[in-house]
Coordinates of C-alpha atoms and ligand atoms in Angstrom, one line a residue:
M1 CA -30.8 -111.7 -69.5
A2 CA -31.2 -110.4 -72.8
E3 CA -29.5 -112.4 -75.5
D4 CA -27.8 -111.6 -78.6
I5 CA -30.0 -112.2 -81.4
K6 CA -27.7 -112.4 -84.1
N7 CA -26.5 -116.0 -82.3
Y8 CA -29.6 -117.5 -83.3
T9 CA -30.3 -119.5 -86.6
L10 CA -33.7 -119.8 -87.8
S11 CA -34.6 -123.0 -86.2
E12 CA -33.2 -121.6 -82.8
L13 CA -35.1 -118.8 -83.2
K14 CA -38.2 -120.4 -83.8
S15 CA -37.8 -122.7 -80.7
A16 CA -37.1 -119.5 -78.5
L17 CA -40.2 -118.0 -79.7
S18 CA -42.4 -121.2 -79.0
T19 CA -41.3 -121.5 -75.3
K20 CA -42.3 -117.9 -74.9
G21 CA -45.8 -118.7 -76.6
F22 CA -45.2 -117.1 -80.2
A23 CA -46.1 -118.5 -83.1
P24 CA -42.9 -120.0 -84.5
Y25 CA -43.3 -118.6 -88.2
C26 CA -42.6 -115.2 -86.7
A27 CA -39.0 -116.0 -86.5
G28 CA -39.1 -116.0 -90.2
Q29 CA -40.3 -112.4 -90.1
V30 CA -37.7 -111.6 -87.6
F31 CA -34.9 -112.7 -89.7
N32 CA -36.3 -111.0 -92.9
W33 CA -36.1 -108.0 -90.8
I34 CA -32.8 -108.4 -89.7
Y35 CA -30.8 -109.5 -92.5
A36 CA -32.8 -108.5 -95.7
K37 CA -34.1 -105.4 -94.9
K38 CA -31.2 -104.7 -92.3
T39 CA -33.2 -103.4 -89.5
E40 CA -31.9 -103.7 -86.0
N41 CA -34.9 -102.2 -84.1
F42 CA -37.5 -104.2 -82.9
D43 CA -40.5 -101.3 -82.8
L44 CA -39.9 -101.1 -86.7
M45 CA -40.7 -104.7 -87.6
T46 CA -44.5 -103.6 -88.1
N47 CA -45.8 -106.8 -89.5
I48 CA -45.3 -108.5 -85.8
S49 CA -47.4 -107.8 -83.2
K50 CA -46.9 -105.1 -80.5
E51 CA -46.8 -107.5 -77.7
M52 CA -44.3 -109.7 -79.7
R53 CA -42.0 -106.7 -80.3
D54 CA -41.9 -105.9 -76.8
S55 CA -41.2 -109.5 -75.7
L56 CA -38.4 -109.5 -78.4
S57 CA -37.1 -106.0 -76.9
E58 CA -37.1 -107.7 -73.4
N59 CA -35.4 -110.9 -74.4
F60 CA -32.9 -109.6 -77.2
Y61 CA -30.5 -107.3 -78.1
F62 CA -28.6 -106.3 -81.4
S63 CA -24.9 -106.5 -80.9
K64 CA -22.4 -104.3 -83.0
L65 CA -18.7 -104.4 -83.8
K66 CA -16.6 -101.2 -83.1
I67 CA -14.2 -100.5 -86.1
S68 CA -10.9 -99.4 -84.7
K69 CA -9.4 -98.8 -88.2
R70 CA -10.2 -99.0 -92.0
E71 CA -7.4 -99.2 -94.3
V72 CA -7.6 -98.9 -98.2
S73 CA -4.5 -100.5 -100.5
S74 CA -3.8 -99.1 -103.3
D75 CA -5.2 -102.0 -105.2
K76 CA -8.6 -100.9 -103.4
T77 CA -8.3 -104.3 -101.3
E78 CA -9.5 -102.7 -98.0
K79 CA -8.9 -104.2 -94.1
F80 CA -11.0 -103.6 -91.4
L81 CA -9.6 -103.8 -87.6
F82 CA -12.6 -104.6 -85.2
E83 CA -12.4 -104.2 -81.6
L84 CA -14.8 -107.2 -79.8
S85 CA -16.6 -106.6 -76.4
D86 CA -13.9 -108.2 -74.4
G87 CA -11.2 -106.0 -75.8
A88 CA -9.8 -108.6 -78.5
S89 CA -9.4 -107.8 -82.1
I90 CA -9.9 -109.2 -85.6
E91 CA -9.6 -108.5 -88.9
S92 CA -11.8 -108.7 -92.2
V93 CA -10.9 -107.9 -95.6
F94 CA -12.6 -106.8 -98.4
I95 CA -11.4 -107.8 -102.1
P96 CA -13.0 -106.1 -105.1
E97 CA -12.1 -108.0 -108.2
G98 CA -14.1 -107.2 -111.4
S99 CA -17.5 -108.0 -110.6
R100 CA -16.3 -110.2 -107.6
F101 CA -16.7 -108.7 -104.2
T102 CA -15.2 -110.9 -101.6
L103 CA -15.2 -110.6 -97.9
C104 CA -12.8 -112.7 -96.0
L105 CA -13.7 -113.5 -92.4
S106 CA -12.1 -114.1 -89.3
S107 CA -13.3 -117.0 -87.3
Q108 CA -11.2 -116.9 -84.3
V109 CA -9.1 -114.5 -82.3
G110 CA -5.8 -115.9 -82.8
C111 CA -5.0 -119.5 -84.1
K112 CA -3.9 -122.7 -82.3
Y113 CA -2.3 -124.4 -85.3
G114 CA 1.0 -122.6 -85.5
C115 CA 1.7 -122.8 -89.4
K116 CA 5.3 -121.7 -89.6
F117 CA 4.4 -119.0 -92.4
C118 CA 1.5 -117.4 -91.2
I119 CA 1.1 -114.5 -88.4
S120 CA -2.0 -114.9 -87.6
G121 CA -1.2 -117.5 -85.1
A122 CA 1.9 -116.2 -83.8
R123 CA 0.7 -115.9 -80.5
G124 CA -1.6 -118.8 -80.2
L125 CA -5.5 -118.9 -79.7
K126 CA -7.1 -116.4 -77.6
R127 CA -10.5 -117.6 -78.0
N128 CA -13.2 -118.4 -80.5
L129 CA -15.5 -115.9 -82.4
T130 CA -19.2 -116.2 -81.5
A131 CA -21.8 -116.5 -84.9
S132 CA -22.9 -112.9 -84.0
E133 CA -19.2 -111.9 -84.2
I134 CA -18.9 -113.5 -87.5
V135 CA -22.2 -112.4 -88.7
N136 CA -21.5 -108.7 -87.7
Q137 CA -18.3 -108.7 -89.7
Y138 CA -20.2 -109.4 -92.9
L139 CA -22.8 -106.9 -91.8
T140 CA -20.8 -104.0 -90.6
V141 CA -18.8 -104.1 -93.7
S142 CA -21.6 -104.5 -96.2
G143 CA -23.2 -101.3 -94.5
L144 CA -19.8 -99.2 -95.3
I145 CA -19.1 -100.3 -98.7
A146 CA -20.8 -99.1 -102.0
E147 CA -20.6 -102.5 -103.6
K148 CA -22.7 -105.5 -102.7
I149 CA -20.5 -108.5 -101.2
T150 CA -20.8 -111.4 -103.6
N151 CA -18.7 -114.1 -102.0
M152 CA -17.4 -114.7 -98.7
V153 CA -14.5 -116.7 -97.6
F154 CA -13.4 -118.1 -94.0
M155 CA -9.8 -117.2 -94.6
G156 CA -9.0 -114.3 -92.2
I157 CA -7.3 -115.2 -88.9
G158 CA -8.4 -118.5 -87.3
E159 CA -9.2 -122.1 -88.2
P160 CA -13.0 -122.0 -88.7
L161 CA -13.1 -125.9 -88.6
D162 CA -11.4 -125.6 -84.9
N163 CA -14.4 -123.2 -84.3
F164 CA -16.7 -125.7 -86.0
E165 CA -20.2 -124.9 -84.1
M166 CA -20.2 -121.1 -84.5
T167 CA -19.1 -121.5 -87.9
V168 CA -21.7 -123.7 -89.0
K169 CA -24.2 -121.4 -87.0
A170 CA -22.9 -118.2 -89.3
I171 CA -23.3 -120.3 -92.5
K172 CA -26.6 -121.4 -91.6
I173 CA -27.6 -117.7 -91.0
F174 CA -25.9 -116.2 -93.9
T175 CA -27.8 -118.9 -96.2
E176 CA -31.2 -118.6 -94.6
H177 CA -33.5 -118.1 -97.3
K178 CA -35.8 -116.0 -95.3
G179 CA -32.9 -113.7 -94.6
L180 CA -29.9 -112.8 -96.4
D181 CA -30.2 -116.0 -98.7
F182 CA -26.5 -115.7 -99.5
G183 CA -25.7 -118.4 -102.0
K184 CA -24.1 -121.6 -100.4
R185 CA -21.6 -122.1 -103.1
R186 CA -20.4 -118.6 -102.8
I187 CA -19.1 -119.1 -99.3
S188 CA -15.7 -120.9 -98.8
V189 CA -14.6 -122.5 -96.0
S190 CA -10.8 -123.3 -95.7
T191 CA -8.9 -125.2 -93.5
C192 CA -5.4 -126.4 -92.6
G193 CA -6.8 -130.1 -92.8
I194 CA -8.9 -130.7 -89.4
I195 CA -9.7 -134.6 -90.6
P196 CA -12.9 -134.8 -88.3
Q197 CA -14.5 -131.8 -88.9
I198 CA -14.1 -132.1 -92.4
E199 CA -16.1 -135.2 -92.2
E200 CA -18.7 -133.6 -90.0
L201 CA -19.1 -130.9 -92.6
S202 CA -19.6 -133.5 -95.4
R203 CA -22.3 -135.1 -93.2
L204 CA -24.1 -131.6 -92.5
K205 CA -24.6 -131.2 -96.3
L206 CA -24.3 -127.3 -95.9
G207 CA -23.3 -127.3 -99.5
V208 CA -20.5 -124.6 -98.8
K209 CA -17.2 -125.0 -101.1
L210 CA -14.1 -126.3 -99.2
S211 CA -10.5 -124.8 -99.6
V212 CA -7.6 -126.9 -98.1
S213 CA -4.4 -125.3 -97.3
L214 CA -2.0 -128.0 -98.9
H215 CA 1.6 -126.2 -99.4
S216 CA 3.2 -129.1 -100.2
A217 CA 2.6 -132.6 -101.6
D218 CA 5.6 -134.0 -99.5
S219 CA 4.1 -135.0 -96.0
E220 CA 7.8 -134.6 -94.6
I221 CA 8.0 -131.2 -95.7
R222 CA 4.3 -130.4 -94.8
S223 CA 4.9 -131.5 -91.2
K224 CA 7.9 -129.0 -91.2
I225 CA 5.7 -125.8 -92.0
M226 CA 2.5 -127.1 -91.0
P227 CA 2.6 -129.0 -87.8
V228 CA -1.1 -129.8 -87.9
N229 CA 0.4 -132.5 -90.4
N230 CA 1.5 -134.6 -87.6
K231 CA -1.6 -134.9 -86.2
Y232 CA -3.7 -135.3 -89.4
P233 CA -1.3 -136.6 -91.9
L234 CA -1.4 -136.3 -95.6
G235 CA -2.3 -139.4 -96.8
E236 CA -5.4 -139.6 -94.2
L237 CA -6.4 -136.2 -95.2
M238 CA -6.1 -136.9 -99.0
K239 CA -8.6 -139.9 -98.6
V240 CA -11.1 -137.6 -96.7
L241 CA -10.9 -134.8 -99.4
K242 CA -11.9 -137.6 -102.0
N243 CA -14.5 -138.6 -100.1
F244 CA -15.9 -135.0 -99.7
S245 CA -15.4 -134.0 -103.4
E246 CA -17.2 -137.2 -104.3
S247 CA -19.9 -136.7 -101.9
E248 CA -20.6 -133.0 -102.7
K249 CA -20.0 -133.7 -106.3
Y250 CA -18.1 -130.3 -106.3
P251 CA -14.3 -129.8 -106.5
V252 CA -12.3 -129.1 -103.5
T253 CA -9.7 -126.3 -103.8
F254 CA -6.3 -126.8 -102.7
E255 CA -4.4 -123.7 -101.6
Y256 CA -0.6 -124.2 -102.2
A257 CA 1.8 -121.1 -101.2
L258 CA 5.0 -121.1 -103.3
F259 CA 7.6 -120.6 -101.1
G260 CA 11.2 -120.1 -103.0
S261 CA 13.5 -122.7 -102.7
L262 CA 11.0 -124.9 -100.4
N263 CA 8.1 -126.4 -102.6
T264 CA 8.2 -125.1 -106.2
S265 CA 10.9 -127.5 -107.7
R266 CA 10.1 -129.5 -110.6
L267 CA 9.8 -132.6 -108.1
D268 CA 7.6 -130.8 -105.9
A269 CA 5.2 -129.9 -108.9
Q270 CA 5.5 -133.6 -109.8
K271 CA 4.6 -135.1 -106.6
L272 CA 1.5 -132.4 -106.4
I273 CA 0.4 -133.9 -109.9
R274 CA 0.7 -137.3 -108.3
L275 CA -1.1 -136.6 -105.4
L276 CA -4.1 -135.1 -107.0
K277 CA -4.2 -137.4 -110.0
G278 CA -8.0 -138.3 -111.1
M279 CA -9.3 -136.2 -108.2
N280 CA -12.1 -133.2 -108.7
C281 CA -10.2 -130.4 -107.5
K282 CA -8.9 -127.0 -108.4
I283 CA -5.3 -125.6 -107.2
N284 CA -4.8 -121.9 -105.9
L285 CA -1.2 -121.1 -106.4
I286 CA -0.3 -118.2 -104.2
P287 CA 3.1 -116.6 -104.3
Y288 CA 4.4 -116.6 -100.6
N289 CA 3.7 -112.9 -98.8
A290 CA 6.4 -111.5 -96.6
S291 CA 5.2 -112.7 -93.0
Q292 CA 6.9 -114.3 -90.6
G293 CA 9.3 -117.0 -90.2
A294 CA 12.4 -117.9 -92.6
F295 CA 10.6 -117.9 -95.6
K296 CA 11.6 -116.6 -99.3
Q297 CA 9.3 -115.3 -102.2
P298 CA 9.6 -117.6 -105.0
T299 CA 11.5 -116.1 -108.3
P300 CA 9.4 -115.6 -111.4
L301 CA 11.2 -118.2 -113.1
E302 CA 10.1 -120.4 -109.9
V303 CA 6.6 -119.5 -110.3
E304 CA 6.8 -119.9 -114.2
D305 CA 8.2 -123.4 -114.2
F306 CA 6.2 -124.5 -111.4
C307 CA 3.0 -123.6 -113.5
K308 CA 4.4 -125.2 -116.9
E309 CA 4.5 -128.4 -115.0
L310 CA 1.1 -128.5 -113.8
E311 CA -0.2 -127.1 -117.4
N312 CA 1.7 -129.9 -119.2
A313 CA -0.1 -132.6 -116.7
G314 CA -3.4 -130.7 -117.6
L315 CA -3.9 -129.6 -113.9
F316 CA -6.4 -126.8 -113.5
Y317 CA -4.7 -124.1 -111.5
T318 CA -5.0 -120.3 -110.9
L319 CA -2.4 -118.3 -109.9
R320 CA -3.6 -115.8 -107.2
K321 CA -2.8 -112.4 -107.1
S322 CA -1.7 -111.0 -103.7
R323 CA -4.1 -108.3 -102.7
G324 CA -3.5 -105.7 -100.1
Q325 CA 0.2 -106.2 -99.3
D326 CA 0.8 -102.6 -99.0
I327 CA -1.7 -102.7 -95.9
H328 CA -0.7 -106.1 -94.6
A329 CA -4.1 -107.3 -95.7
A330 CA -2.9 -110.4 -98.2
C331 CA -2.9 -114.2 -96.9
G332 CA -0.7 -115.1 -93.7
Q333 CA -0.6 -111.1 -93.0
L334 CA -3.5 -110.9 -90.8
Y335 CA -2.7 -110.3 -87.2
A336 CA -4.8 -108.2 -85.3
L337 CA -2.6 -107.4 -82.0
W338 CA -4.8 -108.6 -79.0
G339 CA -4.3 -107.5 -75.5
Ligands
SAH1 N1 -6.8 -121.6 -91.3 C1 -7.4 -121.8 -92.2 C2 -8.1 -120.3 -92.6 C3 -6.8 -119.4 -93.1 S1 -6.9 -119.0 -94.8 C4 -6.4 -122.6 -93.4 O1 -5.7 -122.5 -92.9 O2 -6.9 -122.7 -94.4 C5 -5.6 -118.3 -94.8 C6 -4.8 -118.8 -96.1 O3 -3.6 -118.1 -96.2 C7 -4.2 -120.2 -95.8 O4 -4.3 -121.0 -97.0 C8 -2.9 -120.2 -95.3 O5 -2.3 -121.1 -95.2 C9 -2.2 -119.0 -96.0 N2 -1.1 -118.2 -95.8 C10 -0.7 -117.9 -94.6 N3 0.2 -117.3 -94.4 C11 0.7 -117.1 -95.8 C12 1.4 -116.3 -96.3 N4 2.6 -115.6 -95.7 N5 2.0 -116.3 -97.6 C13 0.9 -116.9 -98.6 N6 -0.2 -117.6 -98.0 C14 -0.1 -117.6 -96.7

């Protein structure tokens, strides 16, 4: 049976070609055609022998993602709804911001972690995406938009570290020099805090950035809104993250959604300051986007006071503007109904 070629990293393609008796270096040429020259037809790969092109056509095919909907927000954020071959759906979001053009990728159909404020996991996990389904989100969107994507974030539907193998494979494909050659530091993987896979990611030395959805520096509150904290508690998570940022020599980013009257008091800010003290990190504050659960958007005063506390303590933070709310494309609003 023919295989989906976009599920192959360069080294996997090399071994596949050499088992068929072809020179492994040809894999680099194939990668270059697909990801640098955007060619999805083996017959057009003219620097490869006819014999090998025929063999490639016999053994591999090019998968495609079907777009079922494309919506543009008043702030120019765009949301793409894709239908997968089994009828399941996922979403990707394109976020233009000055000279930065970010693509937000999904890694799973649904999510099993059940964070109380996030609708992506409201119906649990249906399945993992394949590497090609992740890679194809990039290839499809980049083929449709005028701008060049400068950054990718695994912050769409799903928990990328729960689909570790395919996430890593997709990153290897994106960053392969002979192909797309996407900058490692321009890719961020976001996690709700899956300790063993954070350690594994560190061992693999992929060089991508890590974001962690923190949302509270108080373990009790965090457990209430993020059940994953019961399995991987805050204290242990922080130890692993400190090691991660030290060995990567790069700051970890903490995502902190501000929920009105829940995690925005002066005391909450002080707990956060204490937790992150001395650590090489950045904080990304995200005012809660109406999604699901009984949460409130923070008042402007709550946001201001919280920011002031962090500033006074000398912590580096950014206050993220919510993008694409009118088309439900903001953090925690991606749903993609699946059957
Ligand atoms: N599972 C990964 C990837 C999802 S990223 C993770 O948890 O990091 C999506 C980001 O949006 C996470 O930081 C998530 O906690 C945040 N988020 C989810 N629902 C939200 C909401 N309603 N308002 C603001 N941020 C939200």
